[in-house]
Amino acid sequence: MAAFQDGLPPLREVIRAHGLAALKSLGQNFLLDFNITAKIAREAGPLEGRRVIEVGPGPGGLTRALLAAGAAEVVAIERDRRCIAALEEIAARYPGRLRIVEGDALKADYEALARGAPTRIVSNLPYNIGTELLIGWLRLPWPPAWESLTLMFQREVARRIVATPAEVSDYGRLGILAGWRTEAHIAFDLPPAAFTPPPKVTSSVVTLRPRAKPLACRLERLEQVTAAAFNQRRKMLRQSLKSLDGFEAALAIAGIDPTARPETVPVAGFVALANALDAQRG
């Protein structure tokens, strides 16, 4: 395992010294190989002059990679109090460049954290809250305060994020929301053995970059439409959308075949459907 020349001890020593056995309840799976964390940092693009927000840094492997890659500041949001002392050692090595925020990442004010500097979000996300965090970042006012997202997910979640109607089994609400607001791709996969402890699934690093001008649409309506459609994804839209008043006229206005199944309708089709429903309500 390669090491940075940053004067800090190897991560396995850090974990032993601070008693940082990974907690399943917090979705922790640590990346200890600096070659891998450095690869993730490179995928985020040039970091000089950028602020990076990292969720769930744990013992700080990715944190150190981001700082070594030149990030002007890393804001590390960590819920596990056991990890704070280890992160403070990194902060001492990089004076003024690591801000530690102890608390729940789901409750953080990301607009405020990003204010005042070009910001990227780069994280090996806890698996148990990764999707919820992503949806929250996609819901921020647009264009968002962040320049890009470089995030680790379970492979099956990553496939849903980047899916189009060409990937019928993976395409759904998450892919529509991500595809509407961003351009997303899977950068690379990591096997379970890359983590400590190893999870039971393959993981993927996904990069999402915001679209400056997504197709005009009201987010709340798009979420409502996709929720109804994919709640019964095996049914035709004329069946799955019955809970929405005026859905038949909206399908006609949007030019969508009522016998189509939701996984065959592209993002633009769902946007048109959402807009048609809104138009009927004045």
Short mmCIF file of N, CA and C in Angstrom, two decimals, residues 12 15 21 59-60 80 142 147 152 160 178 190 214 221 227 231 236 246:
data_model
loop_
_atom_site.label_atom_id
_atom_site.label_comp_id
_atom_site.label_asym_id
_atom_site.label_seq_id
_atom_site.Cartn_x
_atom_site.Cartn_y
_atom_site.Cartn_z
N ARG A 12 -3.76 2.19 8.82
CA ARG A 12 -3.98 1.08 9.74
C ARG A 12 -3.49 1.43 11.15
N ILE A 15 -6.09 3.80 12.65
CA ILE A 15 -7.27 3.06 13.10
C ILE A 15 -6.99 2.37 14.43
N ALA A 21 -12.59 0.81 14.72
CA ALA A 21 -13.22 -0.31 14.02
C ALA A 21 -14.49 0.20 13.33
N PRO A 59 -11.25 7.68 9.13
CA PRO A 59 -9.89 7.95 9.59
C PRO A 59 -9.14 8.94 8.71
N GLY A 60 -9.73 9.34 7.56
CA GLY A 60 -9.13 10.42 6.78
C GLY A 60 -8.31 10.03 5.57
N ASP A 80 -19.27 10.36 13.44
CA ASP A 80 -18.66 9.46 14.40
C ASP A 80 -17.60 10.20 15.22
N TRP A 142 -30.90 25.73 -8.59
CA TRP A 142 -30.09 25.42 -9.77
C TRP A 142 -29.76 26.67 -10.56
N GLU A 147 -19.67 22.53 -8.03
CA GLU A 147 -19.22 22.38 -9.42
C GLU A 147 -19.37 20.95 -9.93
N MET A 152 -18.91 7.74 -4.12
CA MET A 152 -18.88 6.28 -4.10
C MET A 152 -20.24 5.73 -3.70
N ARG A 160 -28.22 2.78 -11.39
CA ARG A 160 -29.50 3.48 -11.44
C ARG A 160 -29.31 4.99 -11.68
N ALA A 178 -31.37 12.52 -11.78
CA ALA A 178 -29.96 12.78 -12.04
C ALA A 178 -29.73 13.18 -13.49
N LEU A 190 -14.78 -0.62 -7.83
CA LEU A 190 -13.85 -1.12 -6.83
C LEU A 190 -14.40 -2.41 -6.24
N PRO A 214 -31.15 22.77 -17.20
CA PRO A 214 -31.99 21.59 -17.45
C PRO A 214 -33.28 22.01 -18.13
N ARG A 221 -43.29 18.52 -9.20
CA ARG A 221 -44.20 17.79 -10.09
C ARG A 221 -43.48 16.62 -10.76
N ALA A 227 -42.72 9.18 -9.22
CA ALA A 227 -43.10 8.30 -8.10
C ALA A 227 -44.30 7.45 -8.49
N ASN A 231 -43.79 3.39 -9.24
CA ASN A 231 -44.34 2.59 -8.15
C ASN A 231 -44.95 1.31 -8.69
N MET A 236 -48.65 -0.37 -17.63
CA MET A 236 -48.69 0.72 -18.60
C MET A 236 -48.99 2.02 -17.86
N GLY A 246 -56.15 14.29 -14.24
CA GLY A 246 -55.85 14.83 -15.56
C GLY A 246 -54.71 14.14 -16.29
#
